[in-house]
C-alpha angles and dihedrals in degrees: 000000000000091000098055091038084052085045096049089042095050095037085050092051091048098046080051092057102041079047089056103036089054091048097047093044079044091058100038103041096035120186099279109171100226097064116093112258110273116250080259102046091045090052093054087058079073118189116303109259107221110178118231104245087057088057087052096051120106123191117260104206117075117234117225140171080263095063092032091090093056098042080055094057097045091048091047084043106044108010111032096079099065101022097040127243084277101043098254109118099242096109125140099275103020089063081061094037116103112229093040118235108259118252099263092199101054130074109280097060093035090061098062122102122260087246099052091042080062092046096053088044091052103034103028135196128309119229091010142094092259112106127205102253092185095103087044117049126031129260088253092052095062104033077063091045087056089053094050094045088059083057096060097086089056101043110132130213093265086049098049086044086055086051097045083049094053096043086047083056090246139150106277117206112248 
């Protein structure tokens, strides 16, 4: 008997502490949105679940120098806040998102299938900054959005200046 009364006693006193200690750090460190996600925080972001037969999809509309000014236009209008003119991540709002956007143009997002680099578009990320644009934008759309974003890594100067003229609101050549 003295020995459960001495385990509910020091269980209570620990969940007491653990109680006081979340909701001072809670108090103290707040949840202010420029600081980098906690360990904790972070862990209940949890990994992206992209079916597979997402991963298996291709897209079905070919992208060609006819559909690139439009591709252009979505990605000023609807991603370059966040992931930044040139793909980076750096845009106006993701450098003050938490988590960051990912860099579209390095490794970990161009590795990514045609068909989860759809998902994501359409579905978007859970307990991130990312919205689900499916409702919004056609098939076709994204699918074209897909085929611009493989072009990020390869954008050259003249490119990046078009994109910095159509965000600006300016005539655009063509």
């Amino acid at each position: 008997m003295r020995i459960r009364t001495s385990v509910g006693i020091a269980t209570a006193i620990i969940l007491g502490c653990g109680l006081f200690l979340a909701v001072y750090y809670g108090m103290v460190r707040g949840s202010r949105a420029p600081e980098e996600p906690s360990r904790s925080e972070a862990g209940n972001l949890g990994p992206t679940v992209i079916p597979p037969d997402a991963k298996a999809m291709t897209n079905p509309y070919p992208f060609g120098a006819e559909k690139l000014p439009a591709a252009q236009d979505h990605w000023v209008a609807h991603c370059s806040l966040c992931h930044g003119l040139d793909g980076s991540g750096d845009g106006m709002i993701g450098r003050n998102l938490h988590p960051k956007p990912p860099d579209m143009r390095g490794a970990p997002t161009q590795e990514l299938s045609d068909g989860e680099l759809y998902y994501l578009i359409s579905n978007g990320v859970r307990y991130s900054g990312m919205p689900a644009w499916g409702n919004e934008d056609s098939s076709e759309d994204i699918w074209d959005l897909v085929s611009f974003i493989r072009r990020l890594p390869h954008l050259s100067p003249e490119e990046l200046k078009l994109l910095e003229q159509k965000a600006a609101g300016g005539e655009t050549p063509g």
